XYZ file of C-alpha atoms in Angstrom:
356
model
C 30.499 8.388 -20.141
C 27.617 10.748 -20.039
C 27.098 10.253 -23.625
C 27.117 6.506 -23.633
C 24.243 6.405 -20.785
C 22.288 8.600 -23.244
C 22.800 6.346 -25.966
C 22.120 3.240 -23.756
C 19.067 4.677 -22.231
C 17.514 6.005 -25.245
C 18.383 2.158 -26.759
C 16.776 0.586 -23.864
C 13.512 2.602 -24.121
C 12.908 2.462 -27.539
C 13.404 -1.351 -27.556
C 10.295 -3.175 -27.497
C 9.918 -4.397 -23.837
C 9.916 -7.816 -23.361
C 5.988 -8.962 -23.116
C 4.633 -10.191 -19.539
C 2.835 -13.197 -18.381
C -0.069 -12.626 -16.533
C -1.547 -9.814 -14.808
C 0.154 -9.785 -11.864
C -0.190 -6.246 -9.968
C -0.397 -4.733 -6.364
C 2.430 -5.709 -4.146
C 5.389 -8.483 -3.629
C 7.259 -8.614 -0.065
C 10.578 -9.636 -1.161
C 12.999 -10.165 -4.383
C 13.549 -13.821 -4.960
C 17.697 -14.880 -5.631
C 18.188 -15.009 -9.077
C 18.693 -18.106 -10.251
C 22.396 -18.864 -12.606
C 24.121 -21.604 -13.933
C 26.963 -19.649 -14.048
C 27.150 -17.772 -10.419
C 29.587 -15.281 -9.563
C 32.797 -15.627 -7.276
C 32.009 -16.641 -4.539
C 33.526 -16.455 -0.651
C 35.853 -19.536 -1.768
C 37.182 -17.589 -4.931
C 37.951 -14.667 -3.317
C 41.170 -13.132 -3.499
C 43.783 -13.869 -0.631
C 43.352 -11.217 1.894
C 40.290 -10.072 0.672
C 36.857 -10.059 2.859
C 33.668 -11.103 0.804
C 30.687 -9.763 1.764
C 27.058 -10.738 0.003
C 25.104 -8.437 -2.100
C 21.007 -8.034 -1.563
C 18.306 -6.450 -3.231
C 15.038 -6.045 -2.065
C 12.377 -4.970 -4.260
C 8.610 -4.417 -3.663
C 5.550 -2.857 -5.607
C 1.876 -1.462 -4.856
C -0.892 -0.112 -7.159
C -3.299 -0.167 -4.421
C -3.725 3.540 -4.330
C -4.936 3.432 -7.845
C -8.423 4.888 -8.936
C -11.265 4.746 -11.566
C -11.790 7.674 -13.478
C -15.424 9.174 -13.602
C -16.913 12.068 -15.681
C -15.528 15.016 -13.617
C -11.764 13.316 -12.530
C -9.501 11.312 -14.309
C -8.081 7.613 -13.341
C -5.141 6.756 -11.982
C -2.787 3.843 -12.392
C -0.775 4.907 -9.714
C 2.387 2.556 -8.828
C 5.187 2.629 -5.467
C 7.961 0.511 -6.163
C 10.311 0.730 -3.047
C 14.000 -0.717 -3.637
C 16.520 -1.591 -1.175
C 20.404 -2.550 -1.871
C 23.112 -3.223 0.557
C 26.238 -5.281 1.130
C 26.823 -7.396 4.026
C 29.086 -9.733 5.766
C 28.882 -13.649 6.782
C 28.267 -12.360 10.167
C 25.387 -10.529 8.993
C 26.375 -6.827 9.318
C 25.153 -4.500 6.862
C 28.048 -3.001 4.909
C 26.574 -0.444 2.907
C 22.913 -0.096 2.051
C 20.909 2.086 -0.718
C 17.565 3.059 -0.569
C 14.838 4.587 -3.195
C 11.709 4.638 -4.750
C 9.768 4.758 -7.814
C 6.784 6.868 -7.851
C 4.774 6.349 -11.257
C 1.456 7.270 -12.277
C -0.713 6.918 -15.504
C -3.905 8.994 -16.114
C -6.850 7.990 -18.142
C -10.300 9.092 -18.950
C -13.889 7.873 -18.708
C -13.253 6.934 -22.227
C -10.550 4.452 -21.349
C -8.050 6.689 -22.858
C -4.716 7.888 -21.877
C -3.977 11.339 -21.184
C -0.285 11.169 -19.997
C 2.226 11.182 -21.968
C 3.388 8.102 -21.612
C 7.301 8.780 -23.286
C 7.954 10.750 -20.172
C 11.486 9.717 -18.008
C 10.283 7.878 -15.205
C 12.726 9.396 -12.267
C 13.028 7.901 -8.910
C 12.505 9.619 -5.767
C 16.473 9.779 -5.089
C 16.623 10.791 -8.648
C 14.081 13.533 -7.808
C 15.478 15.118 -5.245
C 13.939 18.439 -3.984
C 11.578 17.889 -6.989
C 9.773 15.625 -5.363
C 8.473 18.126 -3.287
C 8.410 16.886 0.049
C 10.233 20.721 1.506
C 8.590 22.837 -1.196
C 4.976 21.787 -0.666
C 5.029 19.449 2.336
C 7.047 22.117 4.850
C 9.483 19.273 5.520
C 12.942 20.207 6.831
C 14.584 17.304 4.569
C 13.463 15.726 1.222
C 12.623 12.672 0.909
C 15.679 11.171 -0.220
C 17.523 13.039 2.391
C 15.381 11.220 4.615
C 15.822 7.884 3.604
C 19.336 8.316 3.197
C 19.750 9.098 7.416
C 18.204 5.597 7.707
C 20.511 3.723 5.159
C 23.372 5.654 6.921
C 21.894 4.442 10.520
C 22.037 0.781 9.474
C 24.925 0.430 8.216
C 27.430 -1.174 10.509
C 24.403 -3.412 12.128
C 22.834 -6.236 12.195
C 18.915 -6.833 11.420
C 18.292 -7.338 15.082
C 20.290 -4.310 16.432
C 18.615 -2.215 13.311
C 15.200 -3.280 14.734
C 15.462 -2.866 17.914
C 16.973 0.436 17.393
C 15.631 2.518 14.341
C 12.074 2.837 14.885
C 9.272 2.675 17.329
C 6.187 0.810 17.746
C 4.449 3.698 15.093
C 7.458 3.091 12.552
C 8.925 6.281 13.135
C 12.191 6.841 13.645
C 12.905 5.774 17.827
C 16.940 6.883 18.019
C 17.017 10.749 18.280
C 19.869 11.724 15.822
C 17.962 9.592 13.526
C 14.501 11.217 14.182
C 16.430 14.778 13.519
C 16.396 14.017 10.126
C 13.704 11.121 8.957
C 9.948 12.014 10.027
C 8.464 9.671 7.380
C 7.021 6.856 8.327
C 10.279 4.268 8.367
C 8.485 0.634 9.006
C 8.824 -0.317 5.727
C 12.269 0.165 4.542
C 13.290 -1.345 8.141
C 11.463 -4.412 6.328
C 13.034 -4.076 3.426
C 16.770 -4.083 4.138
C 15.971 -7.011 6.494
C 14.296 -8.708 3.386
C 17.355 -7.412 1.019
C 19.619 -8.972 3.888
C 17.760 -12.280 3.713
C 18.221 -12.431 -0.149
C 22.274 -11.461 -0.165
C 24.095 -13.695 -1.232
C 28.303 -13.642 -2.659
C 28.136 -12.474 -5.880
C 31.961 -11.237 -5.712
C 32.022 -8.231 -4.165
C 34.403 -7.640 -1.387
C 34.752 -5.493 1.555
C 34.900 -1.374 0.631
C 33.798 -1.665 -3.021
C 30.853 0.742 -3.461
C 27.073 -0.452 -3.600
C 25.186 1.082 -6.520
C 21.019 1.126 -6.858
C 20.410 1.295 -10.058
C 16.891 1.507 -11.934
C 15.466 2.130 -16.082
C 12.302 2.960 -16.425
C 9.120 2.682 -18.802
C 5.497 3.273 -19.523
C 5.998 3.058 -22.473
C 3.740 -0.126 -23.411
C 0.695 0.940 -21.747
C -2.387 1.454 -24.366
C -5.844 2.930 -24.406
C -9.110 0.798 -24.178
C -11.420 0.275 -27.346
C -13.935 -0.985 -28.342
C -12.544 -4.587 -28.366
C -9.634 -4.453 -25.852
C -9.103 -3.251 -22.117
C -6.376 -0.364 -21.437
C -3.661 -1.075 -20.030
C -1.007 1.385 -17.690
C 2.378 -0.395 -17.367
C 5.276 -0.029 -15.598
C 8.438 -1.749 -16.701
C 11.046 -1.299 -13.932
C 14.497 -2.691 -14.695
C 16.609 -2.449 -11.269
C 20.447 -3.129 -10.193
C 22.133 -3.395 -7.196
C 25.713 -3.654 -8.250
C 29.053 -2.703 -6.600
C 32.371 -1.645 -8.285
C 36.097 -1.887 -6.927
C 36.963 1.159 -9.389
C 35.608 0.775 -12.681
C 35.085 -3.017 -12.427
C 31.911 -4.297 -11.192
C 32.727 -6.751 -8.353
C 28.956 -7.984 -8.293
C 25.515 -7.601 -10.025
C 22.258 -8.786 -8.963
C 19.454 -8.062 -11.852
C 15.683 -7.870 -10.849
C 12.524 -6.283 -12.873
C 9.173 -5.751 -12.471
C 5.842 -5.774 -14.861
C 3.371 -4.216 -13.256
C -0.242 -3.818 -15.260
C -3.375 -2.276 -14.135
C -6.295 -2.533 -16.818
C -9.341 -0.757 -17.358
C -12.479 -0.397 -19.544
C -13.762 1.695 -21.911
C -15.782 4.015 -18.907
C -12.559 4.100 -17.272
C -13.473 1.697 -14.677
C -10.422 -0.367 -13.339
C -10.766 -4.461 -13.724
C -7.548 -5.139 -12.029
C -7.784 -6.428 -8.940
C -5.763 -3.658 -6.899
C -4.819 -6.107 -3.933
C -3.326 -8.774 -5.311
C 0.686 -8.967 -5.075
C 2.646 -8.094 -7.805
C 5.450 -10.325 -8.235
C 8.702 -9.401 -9.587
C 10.213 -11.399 -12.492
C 12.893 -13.019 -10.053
C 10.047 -14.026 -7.851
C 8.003 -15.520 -10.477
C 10.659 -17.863 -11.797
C 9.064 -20.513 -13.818
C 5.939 -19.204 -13.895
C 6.775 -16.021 -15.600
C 6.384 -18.505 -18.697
C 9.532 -18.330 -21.129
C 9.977 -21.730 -21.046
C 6.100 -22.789 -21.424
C 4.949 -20.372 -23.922
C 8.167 -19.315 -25.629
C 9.875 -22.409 -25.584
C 13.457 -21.170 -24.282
C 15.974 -23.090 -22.854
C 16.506 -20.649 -19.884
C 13.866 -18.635 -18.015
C 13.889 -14.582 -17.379
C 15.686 -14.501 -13.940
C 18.146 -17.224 -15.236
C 18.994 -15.045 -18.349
C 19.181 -12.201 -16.022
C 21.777 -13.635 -13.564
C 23.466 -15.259 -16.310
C 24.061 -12.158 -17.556
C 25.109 -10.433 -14.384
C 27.560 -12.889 -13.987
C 29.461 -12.403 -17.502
C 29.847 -9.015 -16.828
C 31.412 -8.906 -12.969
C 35.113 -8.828 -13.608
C 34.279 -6.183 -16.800
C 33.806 -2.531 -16.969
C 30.836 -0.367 -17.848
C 32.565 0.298 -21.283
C 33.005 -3.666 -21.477
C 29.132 -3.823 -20.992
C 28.590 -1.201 -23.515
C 30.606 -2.695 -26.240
C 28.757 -6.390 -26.333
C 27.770 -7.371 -29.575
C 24.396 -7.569 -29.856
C 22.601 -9.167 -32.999
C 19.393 -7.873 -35.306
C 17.170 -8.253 -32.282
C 19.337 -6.529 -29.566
C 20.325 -9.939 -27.942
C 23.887 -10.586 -27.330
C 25.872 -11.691 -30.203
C 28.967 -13.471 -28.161
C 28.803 -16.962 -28.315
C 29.340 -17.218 -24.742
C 26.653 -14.791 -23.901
C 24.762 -16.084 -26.316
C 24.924 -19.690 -24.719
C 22.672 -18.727 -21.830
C 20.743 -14.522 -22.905
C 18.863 -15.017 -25.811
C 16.867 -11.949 -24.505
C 17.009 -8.384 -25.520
C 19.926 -6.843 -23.107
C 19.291 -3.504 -23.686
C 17.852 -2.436 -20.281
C 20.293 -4.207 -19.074
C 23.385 -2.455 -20.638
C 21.429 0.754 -19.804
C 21.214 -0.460 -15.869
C 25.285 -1.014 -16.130
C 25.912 2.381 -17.328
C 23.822 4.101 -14.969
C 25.582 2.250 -12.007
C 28.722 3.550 -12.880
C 28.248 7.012 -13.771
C 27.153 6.997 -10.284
């Protein structure tokens, strides 16, 4: 297994990431429901017996902390991408819930050129660990996944309302004692979040006990120095998962991604304007332009749930053995019918769940 996520990954990466529309950057409040023609199961379908719950995904992204670069400190295209997962039932219980982060950053001169190395793995903060530093150099008594992962624990078996009223204070730290005993951080935001995640769940076909997944695949790979006739550009391509699995099959998959840009001159000077949201490709729908400008028949977050939906029922080694044509898009007919995109990132997202 380990080897086929090495093989997917290093696929996915090398692929040449789908191109964005727009400039969109800064931050988005919550993932839009992907949209399908071709759903998953739903509570109806559901096996005899069986209790459905609804699968969520919250996703949201800043570059506001980012900075110009001047003759004695480099620039910054720094990006926070905070994810939220969970499961939850018709009455609007939280399940299970998943929560982490993706800290990115690209550098840049007053030249307008890059200076990271932009090939780099692009960990999360879960994927971290006590790398991220938060014990080491912050004097914490718990990392910051550690942290996080007290709060996911707190929620689940709640509502939104009795998570709100009980998790934090009016300062967004944590309010309920065994909670505070591990989680100083500030906890406002993922409070938000897995109410927003919540609010987007819907039955994809997971059922009661299968286990929630929060996946991600990283890139900066398509950022590019400024010259003398174009603006730099740092880029983060996040592709993100929240999937569950009853065993090895995946009982649900909801697909998101994000395209977050921040551009910049030739003095290193950013042009982006740091404040404006930056939607995911769920949330942009229509507008993210595959229809208009490329002239397919199905847009990004259709393709994307499309997809998610052929593979519930199948296993990661299913995923891994689609047929895939010249271009990396899938070469089933049935696939094929509704993905005409690249699914690499997406076969890489699949493997990653399950190894987990």
């Amino acid at each position: 297994m380990k080897k086929t996520i090495a093989i997917l990954l290093t696929l996915a990466l090398c692929l040449g990431l789908l191109a964005g529309c727009g400039g969109n950057t800064a931050t988005t409040g919550t993932t839009a429901a992907p949209a399908s023609e071709t759903a998953g199961e739903t509570a109806a379908d559901a096996p005899a017996g069986a209790s459905a719950v609804k699968t969520g995904l919250y996703v949201s992204t800043t570059i506001a902390d980012s900075t110009n670069a001047t003759a004695d400190e480099a620039g910054q295209a720094k990006y926070d991408v905070t994810l939220v997962a969970v499961t939850v039932t018709d009455d609007g219980v939280i399940e299970s819930c998943v929560i982490d982060s993706i800290p990115a950053t690209v550098a840049f001169d007053a030249t307008g050129t890059i200076t990271s190395d932009i090939t780099a793995e692009v960990p999360t903060k879960n994927e971290l660990g006590d790398s991220y530093g938060m014990k080491a150099y912050g004097g914490s008594a718990y990392e910051w996944n550690e942290q996080v992962a007290a709060l996911a624990a707190y929620a689940q078996g709640k509502t939104v309302e009795e998570l709100k009223n009980g998790a934090v204070d009016e300062t967004g730290h944590a309010a309920d004692a065994d909670l505070a005993s591990t989680a100083s951080i500030y906890l406002g935001g993922f409070v938000s979040g897995i109410e927003a995640a919540v609010n987007n769940a819907q039955h994809l076909g997971a059922q009661s006990g299968d286990k929630l997944v929060l996946a991600t695949v990283n890139s900066l790979a398509s950022s590019k120095s400024a010259d003398g006739e174009n603006e730099g550009t740092a880029q983060l391509d996040a592709y993100i998962t929240a999937t569950t699995m009853n065993g090895d099959v995946i009982s649900s998959c909801y697909i998101d991604s994000v395209q977050a840009k921040v551009a910049f001159d030739t003095t290193g000077a950013i042009t982006t304007d740091l404040t404006a949201p930056v939607l995911t490709k769920n949330e942009l729908g229509e507008n993210y332009g595959m229809k208009a400008w490329g002239g397919a028949t199905y847009e990004w977050n259709e393709q994307a749930a499309n997809f998610a939906s052929y593979v519930t029922g199948k296993t990661a080694a299913d995923v891994a053995g689609i047929a895939v044509n010249e271009k990396h898009a899938p070469a089933d007919a049935d696939l094929a019918a509704s993905v005409t995109i690249s699914i690499g990132e997406f076969q890489a997202l699949i493997a990653k769940a399950a190894a987990q």
